[in-house]
Amino acid sequence: MFSEKRGNVLHGILLIALFSCSAFYIAEFDFIKNLSFSPLIVGIILGMLYANSLRNHLPETWVPGIQFCTKQILRAGIVLYGFKLTFQSVLAIGLPAILIDSIIVIATILLGIFLGRVLKMDKDLALLTSTGSAICGAAAVLGAEPVVKSEAHKTAVAVSTVVIFGTISMFIYPALYRAGIIDLTPEQMGIYTGSTLHEVAHVVGAGNAMGKEISDAAIIVKMIRVMMLAPVLVVMSFMLARTAVKAVSNAGKATNERRKITIPWFAFGFLAVIGFNSLDLLPTPVVTTINNIDTFMLTMAMTALGTETSIEKFKKAGAKPFLLAALLYIWLLGGGYLLAKYVTPILG
């Protein structure tokens, strides 16, 4: 019995691994490269295609393996993501980038929560969308999912919204900069790009289109935002627990029925790995190999989430998540520009 169950789990994992390998292959197509679509994004698209075509023709006993990818493999991938970062890179860019990133992250999440209430959206979906817009797109949504404990299709919808507007930004920023509409110095443009674009891939794509000076600064600023994922998840865990306690109290039930605080251990692991990577103890080829493995693990998690998302679930979510993402996108465009233009000279 145990052996059969383990075999079914393995079948689900192998299915997701196969889709993920396909995602890496497709991501190498010139058309996909020009869009700067990472294997993570391709993976979730493949997962969604599967969910709306073959999902009902494969054994349901494979589902535990798919869920294993959305949980255990996802959290391990977030921890290993720390090997892409060092604390030295934070110090190199300086105080302006750190302050602007902090303002962007905090303001975007709070604004998203507020707009979600105005739009009468599902709270979990609004929080996931806000977190993805504020920090690092799909990776931030994936990191927040175990803390929020939302349904898989909500995570996929949140990922879709930030991918759409992040991709739009990747093309708009270089066009506006070349046209002289964005009146920023290369340093300010790097800070603006890194502090407001959603995915790391979007920052790389837009930065390279505007030149190495802008690209280098933008990537470092973006990585500072990525580092903020860990403290944000910890704060989010405590705030969600407090909100649940208040809801129980308002309902007139016993006040000792408290929601257990979810400590995101993987967030601390993420910071610990950054600290270890900052010591530069591992050879570059080893770190590169770890980063490749991590990218594959996160692609598996994205693909698995996609397999839980059918068209019916997208219809159920409605247009509100995309409206929320659009409003947050407008804030990032305008607010980020003002911060980069006027805060950078003061602190620089």
Tab-separated table of C-alpha atoms in Angstrom:
chain	number	residue	atom	x	y	z
A	1	MET	CA	0.000	0.000	0.000
A	2	PHE	CA	2.717	2.444	1.000
A	3	SER	CA	4.784	1.538	-2.053
A	4	GLU	CA	1.845	2.111	-4.384
A	5	LYS	CA	1.102	5.483	-2.794
A	6	ARG	CA	4.724	6.557	-3.110
A	7	GLY	CA	4.704	5.461	-6.751
A	8	ASN	CA	1.647	7.615	-7.464
A	9	VAL	CA	3.351	10.628	-5.876
A	10	LEU	CA	6.399	9.971	-8.026
A	11	HIS	CA	4.236	9.825	-11.161
A	12	GLY	CA	2.860	13.298	-10.423
A	13	ILE	CA	6.344	14.699	-9.779
A	14	LEU	CA	7.690	13.173	-12.993
A	15	LEU	CA	4.781	14.641	-14.943
A	16	ILE	CA	5.589	18.132	-13.652
A	17	ALA	CA	9.320	17.553	-14.273
A	18	LEU	CA	8.531	16.634	-17.882
A	19	PHE	CA	6.486	19.807	-18.357
A	20	SER	CA	9.291	21.831	-16.755
A	21	CYS	CA	11.892	20.382	-19.144
A	22	SER	CA	9.600	21.391	-21.996
A	23	ALA	CA	9.362	24.894	-20.513
A	24	PHE	CA	13.146	25.263	-20.570
A	25	TYR	CA	13.246	24.056	-24.167
A	26	ILE	CA	10.496	26.437	-25.285
A	27	ALA	CA	12.087	29.351	-23.408
A	28	GLU	CA	15.096	29.033	-25.755
A	29	PHE	CA	13.005	29.882	-28.816
A	30	ASP	CA	14.013	33.251	-30.265
A	31	PHE	CA	10.448	34.571	-30.087
A	32	ILE	CA	10.177	33.688	-26.407
A	33	LYS	CA	13.641	35.118	-25.691
A	34	ASN	CA	12.651	38.418	-27.314
A	35	LEU	CA	9.732	38.599	-24.893
A	36	SER	CA	12.129	37.815	-22.002
A	37	PHE	CA	9.780	35.078	-20.817
A	38	SER	CA	11.609	32.963	-18.258
A	39	PRO	CA	11.033	29.186	-17.978
A	40	LEU	CA	8.888	29.964	-14.894
A	41	ILE	CA	6.403	31.874	-17.021
A	42	VAL	CA	6.444	29.301	-19.807
A	43	GLY	CA	5.928	26.593	-17.184
A	44	ILE	CA	2.763	28.088	-15.752
A	45	ILE	CA	1.368	28.548	-19.259
A	46	LEU	CA	2.034	24.879	-20.042
A	47	GLY	CA	0.411	23.920	-16.757
A	48	MET	CA	-2.677	25.941	-17.599
A	49	LEU	CA	-2.886	24.355	-21.052
A	50	TYR	CA	-2.756	20.938	-19.414
A	51	ALA	CA	-5.406	21.939	-16.854
A	52	ASN	CA	-7.811	22.873	-19.629
A	53	SER	CA	-7.165	19.893	-21.918
A	54	LEU	CA	-5.726	16.640	-20.487
A	55	ARG	CA	-6.395	17.241	-16.786
A	56	ASN	CA	-9.391	14.927	-16.662
A	57	HIS	CA	-7.718	12.119	-18.617
A	58	LEU	CA	-4.919	11.280	-16.173
A	59	PRO	CA	-5.229	9.417	-12.837
A	60	GLU	CA	-6.318	11.487	-9.859
A	61	THR	CA	-3.830	9.474	-7.809
A	62	TRP	CA	-1.091	11.608	-9.401
A	63	VAL	CA	-2.462	14.735	-7.717
A	64	PRO	CA	-0.423	14.300	-4.464
A	65	GLY	CA	2.766	14.449	-6.529
A	66	ILE	CA	1.610	17.670	-8.166
A	67	GLN	CA	0.757	19.141	-4.774
A	68	PHE	CA	4.208	18.117	-3.509
A	69	CYS	CA	5.662	20.377	-6.204
A	70	THR	CA	3.471	23.307	-5.138
A	71	LYS	CA	4.580	23.039	-1.510
A	72	GLN	CA	7.818	21.270	-0.595
A	73	ILE	CA	9.666	21.882	-3.856
A	74	LEU	CA	8.411	25.472	-3.937
A	75	ARG	CA	9.714	26.290	-0.451
A	76	ALA	CA	13.070	24.644	-1.101
A	77	GLY	CA	13.319	26.686	-4.306
A	78	ILE	CA	12.691	29.938	-2.431
A	79	VAL	CA	15.523	29.077	-0.011
A	80	LEU	CA	17.979	28.316	-2.819
A	81	TYR	CA	16.980	31.574	-4.536
A	82	GLY	CA	19.269	33.248	-1.994
A	83	PHE	CA	22.304	32.028	-3.944
A	84	LYS	CA	21.498	34.672	-6.547
A	85	LEU	CA	22.107	37.458	-4.009
A	86	THR	CA	24.788	38.877	-1.704
A	87	PHE	CA	24.703	41.568	0.958
A	88	GLN	CA	27.664	43.228	-0.768
A	89	SER	CA	25.475	44.063	-3.755
A	90	VAL	CA	23.123	45.932	-1.436
A	91	LEU	CA	25.901	48.065	0.014
A	92	ALA	CA	27.290	48.798	-3.449
A	93	ILE	CA	24.171	50.536	-4.722
A	94	GLY	CA	23.740	52.780	-1.673
A	95	LEU	CA	21.058	54.319	0.509
A	96	PRO	CA	18.822	55.830	-2.228
A	97	ALA	CA	18.012	52.445	-3.746
A	98	ILE	CA	17.342	50.837	-0.366
A	99	LEU	CA	15.008	53.654	0.708
A	100	ILE	CA	13.154	53.790	-2.597
A	101	ASP	CA	12.752	50.007	-2.664
A	102	SER	CA	11.390	50.084	0.887
A	103	ILE	CA	8.849	52.788	0.034
A	104	ILE	CA	7.781	50.969	-3.130
A	105	VAL	CA	7.320	47.621	-1.382
A	106	ILE	CA	5.422	48.952	1.645
A	107	ALA	CA	3.254	51.420	-0.290
A	108	THR	CA	2.347	48.911	-3.019
A	109	ILE	CA	1.234	46.226	-0.566
A	110	LEU	CA	-0.794	48.660	1.556
A	111	LEU	CA	-2.329	50.277	-1.530
A	112	GLY	CA	-3.187	46.863	-2.934
A	113	ILE	CA	-4.912	45.796	0.276
A	114	PHE	CA	-6.893	49.053	0.327
A	115	LEU	CA	-7.891	48.827	-3.346
A	116	GLY	CA	-8.830	45.187	-2.859
A	117	ARG	CA	-11.320	46.228	-0.194
A	118	VAL	CA	-12.686	49.013	-2.405
A	119	LEU	CA	-13.137	46.546	-5.264
A	120	LYS	CA	-14.620	43.972	-2.835
A	121	MET	CA	-12.093	41.390	-3.958
A	122	ASP	CA	-11.157	38.115	-2.351
A	123	LYS	CA	-8.682	39.107	0.392
A	124	ASP	CA	-6.176	36.347	-0.334
A	125	LEU	CA	-6.114	37.135	-4.040
A	126	ALA	CA	-5.681	40.867	-3.396
A	127	LEU	CA	-2.796	40.208	-1.006
A	128	LEU	CA	-1.044	37.839	-3.403
A	129	THR	CA	-1.418	40.262	-6.315
A	130	SER	CA	-0.117	43.159	-4.212
A	131	THR	CA	2.869	41.145	-2.984
A	132	GLY	CA	3.785	40.087	-6.514
A	133	SER	CA	3.571	43.658	-7.789
A	134	ALA	CA	5.547	45.001	-4.843
A	135	ILE	CA	8.512	42.628	-4.724
A	136	CYS	CA	9.479	40.247	-7.494
A	137	GLY	CA	6.476	39.093	-9.460
A	138	ALA	CA	5.844	35.366	-9.677
A	139	ALA	CA	8.542	34.402	-7.155
A	140	ALA	CA	6.984	36.705	-4.530
A	141	VAL	CA	3.509	35.286	-5.163
A	142	LEU	CA	4.927	31.783	-4.767
A	143	GLY	CA	6.692	32.795	-1.559
A	144	ALA	CA	3.535	34.325	-0.092
A	145	GLU	CA	1.274	31.410	-1.002
A	146	PRO	CA	2.292	29.146	1.930
A	147	VAL	CA	1.794	32.050	4.356
A	148	VAL	CA	-1.555	33.174	2.958
A	149	LYS	CA	-2.616	29.528	2.466
A	150	SER	CA	-4.724	30.371	-0.546
A	151	GLU	CA	-6.176	28.029	-3.137
A	152	ALA	CA	-3.885	27.118	-6.041
A	153	HIS	CA	-5.982	28.839	-8.699
A	154	LYS	CA	-5.801	32.154	-6.802
A	155	THR	CA	-2.024	31.927	-6.832
A	156	ALA	CA	-2.058	31.274	-10.566
A	157	VAL	CA	-4.377	34.223	-11.216
A	158	ALA	CA	-2.120	36.524	-9.159
A	159	VAL	CA	0.934	35.309	-11.090
A	160	SER	CA	-0.845	35.963	-14.384
A	161	THR	CA	-1.668	39.553	-13.507
A	162	VAL	CA	1.869	40.519	-12.497
A	163	VAL	CA	3.347	38.750	-15.536
A	164	ILE	CA	1.081	40.651	-17.912
A	165	PHE	CA	1.861	44.110	-16.557
A	166	GLY	CA	5.519	43.336	-15.951
A	167	THR	CA	5.871	42.311	-19.583
A	168	ILE	CA	4.142	45.493	-20.741
A	169	SER	CA	6.554	47.550	-18.632
A	170	MET	CA	9.568	45.764	-20.076
A	171	PHE	CA	8.744	47.203	-23.508
A	172	ILE	CA	7.393	50.576	-22.379
A	173	TYR	CA	10.355	51.675	-20.234
A	174	PRO	CA	13.024	51.534	-22.987
A	175	ALA	CA	10.662	53.192	-25.472
A	176	LEU	CA	9.861	56.081	-23.111
A	177	TYR	CA	13.514	56.489	-22.139
A	178	ARG	CA	14.754	56.612	-25.739
A	179	ALA	CA	12.013	59.079	-26.652
A	180	GLY	CA	13.144	61.399	-23.832
A	181	ILE	CA	9.756	61.221	-22.129
A	182	ILE	CA	11.354	59.832	-18.968
A	183	ASP	CA	13.754	62.573	-17.918
A	184	LEU	CA	16.156	60.635	-15.703
A	185	THR	CA	19.916	60.168	-15.553
A	186	PRO	CA	21.250	56.633	-16.261
A	187	GLU	CA	21.683	56.062	-12.496
A	188	GLN	CA	18.142	57.263	-11.765
A	189	MET	CA	16.748	55.205	-14.637
A	190	GLY	CA	18.474	52.119	-13.256
A	191	ILE	CA	16.927	52.719	-9.839
A	192	TYR	CA	13.525	53.430	-11.412
A	193	THR	CA	13.628	50.239	-13.494
A	194	GLY	CA	14.843	47.992	-10.691
A	195	SER	CA	12.425	49.341	-8.099
A	196	THR	CA	9.255	49.152	-10.198
A	197	LEU	CA	9.401	46.300	-12.726
A	198	HIS	CA	7.884	43.039	-11.571
A	199	GLU	CA	10.065	40.068	-12.571
A	200	VAL	CA	13.854	39.832	-12.475
A	201	ALA	CA	13.630	38.762	-16.128
A	202	HIS	CA	11.691	41.939	-16.921
A	203	VAL	CA	14.393	44.073	-15.299
A	204	VAL	CA	17.125	42.273	-17.224
A	205	GLY	CA	15.244	42.641	-20.506
A	206	ALA	CA	14.433	46.331	-20.071
A	207	GLY	CA	17.866	47.165	-18.646
A	208	ASN	CA	19.764	45.523	-21.498
A	209	ALA	CA	17.643	47.446	-23.985
A	210	MET	CA	18.763	50.739	-22.383
A	211	GLY	CA	22.472	50.035	-21.914
A	212	LYS	CA	24.890	48.366	-19.505
A	213	GLU	CA	25.106	51.310	-17.098
A	214	ILE	CA	21.367	51.255	-16.533
A	215	SER	CA	21.141	47.468	-16.576
A	216	ASP	CA	23.793	46.899	-13.886
A	217	ALA	CA	22.190	49.356	-11.461
A	218	ALA	CA	18.672	48.104	-12.218
A	219	ILE	CA	19.529	44.465	-11.490
A	220	ILE	CA	21.151	45.300	-8.138
A	221	VAL	CA	18.188	47.464	-7.108
A	222	LYS	CA	15.867	44.648	-8.135
A	223	MET	CA	17.805	42.164	-6.027
A	224	ILE	CA	17.422	44.443	-3.006
A	225	ARG	CA	13.651	44.207	-3.504
A	226	VAL	CA	13.959	40.430	-3.701
A	227	MET	CA	15.764	40.410	-0.333
A	228	MET	CA	12.778	42.191	1.184
A	229	LEU	CA	10.644	39.118	0.512
A	230	ALA	CA	11.761	37.414	3.746
A	231	PRO	CA	10.877	40.220	6.217
A	232	VAL	CA	7.637	40.903	4.344
A	233	LEU	CA	6.566	37.257	4.720
A	234	VAL	CA	7.321	37.293	8.455
A	235	VAL	CA	5.316	40.499	9.006
A	236	MET	CA	2.537	39.164	6.798
A	237	SER	CA	2.315	35.997	8.899
A	238	PHE	CA	1.864	37.944	12.143
A	239	MET	CA	-0.630	40.378	10.599
A	240	LEU	CA	-2.765	37.557	9.175
A	241	ALA	CA	-2.799	35.871	12.570
A	242	ARG	CA	-3.914	39.103	14.279
A	243	THR	CA	-6.642	39.668	11.691
A	244	ALA	CA	-7.984	36.164	12.311
A	245	VAL	CA	-8.071	36.740	16.078
A	246	LYS	CA	-10.002	39.977	15.590
A	247	ALA	CA	-12.502	38.255	13.293
A	248	VAL	CA	-13.122	35.533	15.867
A	249	SER	CA	-13.668	38.115	18.577
A	250	ASN	CA	-16.121	40.133	16.463
A	251	ALA	CA	-18.085	36.976	15.774
A	252	GLY	CA	-18.691	36.626	19.484
A	253	LYS	CA	-16.815	33.369	19.850
A	254	ALA	CA	-14.292	32.489	22.514
A	255	THR	CA	-11.219	34.701	22.290
A	256	ASN	CA	-8.927	31.702	22.822
A	257	GLU	CA	-9.760	30.442	19.325
A	258	ARG	CA	-6.685	32.008	17.826
A	259	ARG	CA	-5.249	31.321	14.429
A	260	LYS	CA	-1.824	29.771	14.699
A	261	ILE	CA	0.949	32.059	13.447
A	262	THR	CA	2.650	30.571	10.427
A	263	ILE	CA	6.374	31.190	10.686
A	264	PRO	CA	7.729	30.986	7.135
A	265	TRP	CA	10.890	28.994	7.860
A	266	PHE	CA	11.867	29.169	4.223
A	267	ALA	CA	12.090	32.974	4.515
A	268	PHE	CA	14.729	32.649	7.226
A	269	GLY	CA	16.443	29.996	5.156
A	270	PHE	CA	16.406	32.425	2.242
A	271	LEU	CA	18.205	35.083	4.323
A	272	ALA	CA	20.650	32.524	5.722
A	273	VAL	CA	21.594	31.408	2.222
A	274	ILE	CA	22.158	35.043	1.179
A	275	GLY	CA	24.470	35.457	4.172
A	276	PHE	CA	26.373	32.284	3.295
A	277	ASN	CA	26.629	33.315	-0.349
A	278	SER	CA	28.004	36.702	0.739
A	279	LEU	CA	31.014	34.924	2.264
A	280	ASP	CA	31.998	33.748	-1.236
A	281	LEU	CA	33.062	30.320	0.005
A	282	LEU	CA	31.758	28.301	-2.944
A	283	PRO	CA	33.397	28.288	-6.392
A	284	THR	CA	31.476	30.130	-9.088
A	285	PRO	CA	30.655	26.930	-11.072
A	286	VAL	CA	29.059	25.423	-7.966
A	287	VAL	CA	26.908	28.507	-7.360
A	288	THR	CA	25.921	28.536	-11.034
A	289	THR	CA	24.871	24.894	-10.815
A	290	ILE	CA	22.813	25.570	-7.671
A	291	ASN	CA	21.115	28.513	-9.392
A	292	ASN	CA	20.227	26.317	-12.378
A	293	ILE	CA	18.767	23.660	-10.070
A	294	ASP	CA	16.812	26.339	-8.207
A	295	THR	CA	15.381	27.748	-11.423
A	296	PHE	CA	14.222	24.263	-12.378
A	297	MET	CA	12.607	23.731	-8.957
A	298	LEU	CA	10.725	27.035	-9.148
A	299	THR	CA	9.664	26.193	-12.695
A	300	MET	CA	8.252	22.900	-11.407
A	301	ALA	CA	6.324	24.800	-8.723
A	302	MET	CA	4.934	27.269	-11.269
A	303	THR	CA	3.961	24.468	-13.644
A	304	ALA	CA	2.227	22.563	-10.851
A	305	LEU	CA	0.251	25.660	-9.897
A	306	GLY	CA	-0.770	26.092	-13.503
A	307	THR	CA	-2.184	22.566	-13.599
A	308	GLU	CA	-4.628	23.546	-10.853
A	309	THR	CA	-5.996	26.471	-12.857
A	310	SER	CA	-8.841	25.955	-15.280
A	311	ILE	CA	-10.714	28.526	-17.340
A	312	GLU	CA	-13.689	28.143	-15.008
A	313	LYS	CA	-11.579	29.265	-12.058
A	314	PHE	CA	-10.334	32.289	-14.021
A	315	LYS	CA	-13.921	33.194	-14.811
A	316	LYS	CA	-14.775	32.852	-11.146
A	317	ALA	CA	-12.006	35.311	-10.236
A	318	GLY	CA	-13.415	37.820	-12.734
A	319	ALA	CA	-11.794	41.023	-13.976
A	320	LYS	CA	-11.094	42.522	-10.550
A	321	PRO	CA	-7.614	40.974	-10.065
A	322	PHE	CA	-6.497	42.421	-13.392
A	323	LEU	CA	-8.013	45.794	-12.530
A	324	LEU	CA	-6.152	45.773	-9.227
A	325	ALA	CA	-2.888	44.866	-10.975
A	326	ALA	CA	-3.494	47.675	-13.483
A	327	LEU	CA	-4.004	50.252	-10.728
A	328	LEU	CA	-0.875	49.085	-8.928
A	329	TYR	CA	0.975	49.273	-12.248
A	330	ILE	CA	-0.051	52.912	-12.647
A	331	TRP	CA	1.214	53.645	-9.130
A	332	LEU	CA	4.541	51.971	-9.886
A	333	LEU	CA	4.936	53.950	-13.100
A	334	GLY	CA	4.163	57.331	-11.525
A	335	GLY	CA	5.265	56.906	-7.933
A	336	GLY	CA	8.490	55.144	-8.860
A	337	TYR	CA	9.388	57.889	-11.308
A	338	LEU	CA	8.907	60.648	-8.737
A	339	LEU	CA	10.930	58.765	-6.137
A	340	ALA	CA	13.800	58.084	-8.549
A	341	LYS	CA	13.871	61.669	-9.796
A	342	TYR	CA	13.608	63.582	-6.518
A	343	VAL	CA	14.784	61.215	-3.748
A	344	THR	CA	17.947	59.973	-5.465
A	345	PRO	CA	19.612	63.427	-5.753
A	346	ILE	CA	18.886	64.194	-2.091
A	347	LEU	CA	20.407	60.985	-0.737
A	348	GLY	CA	22.976	60.410	-3.456
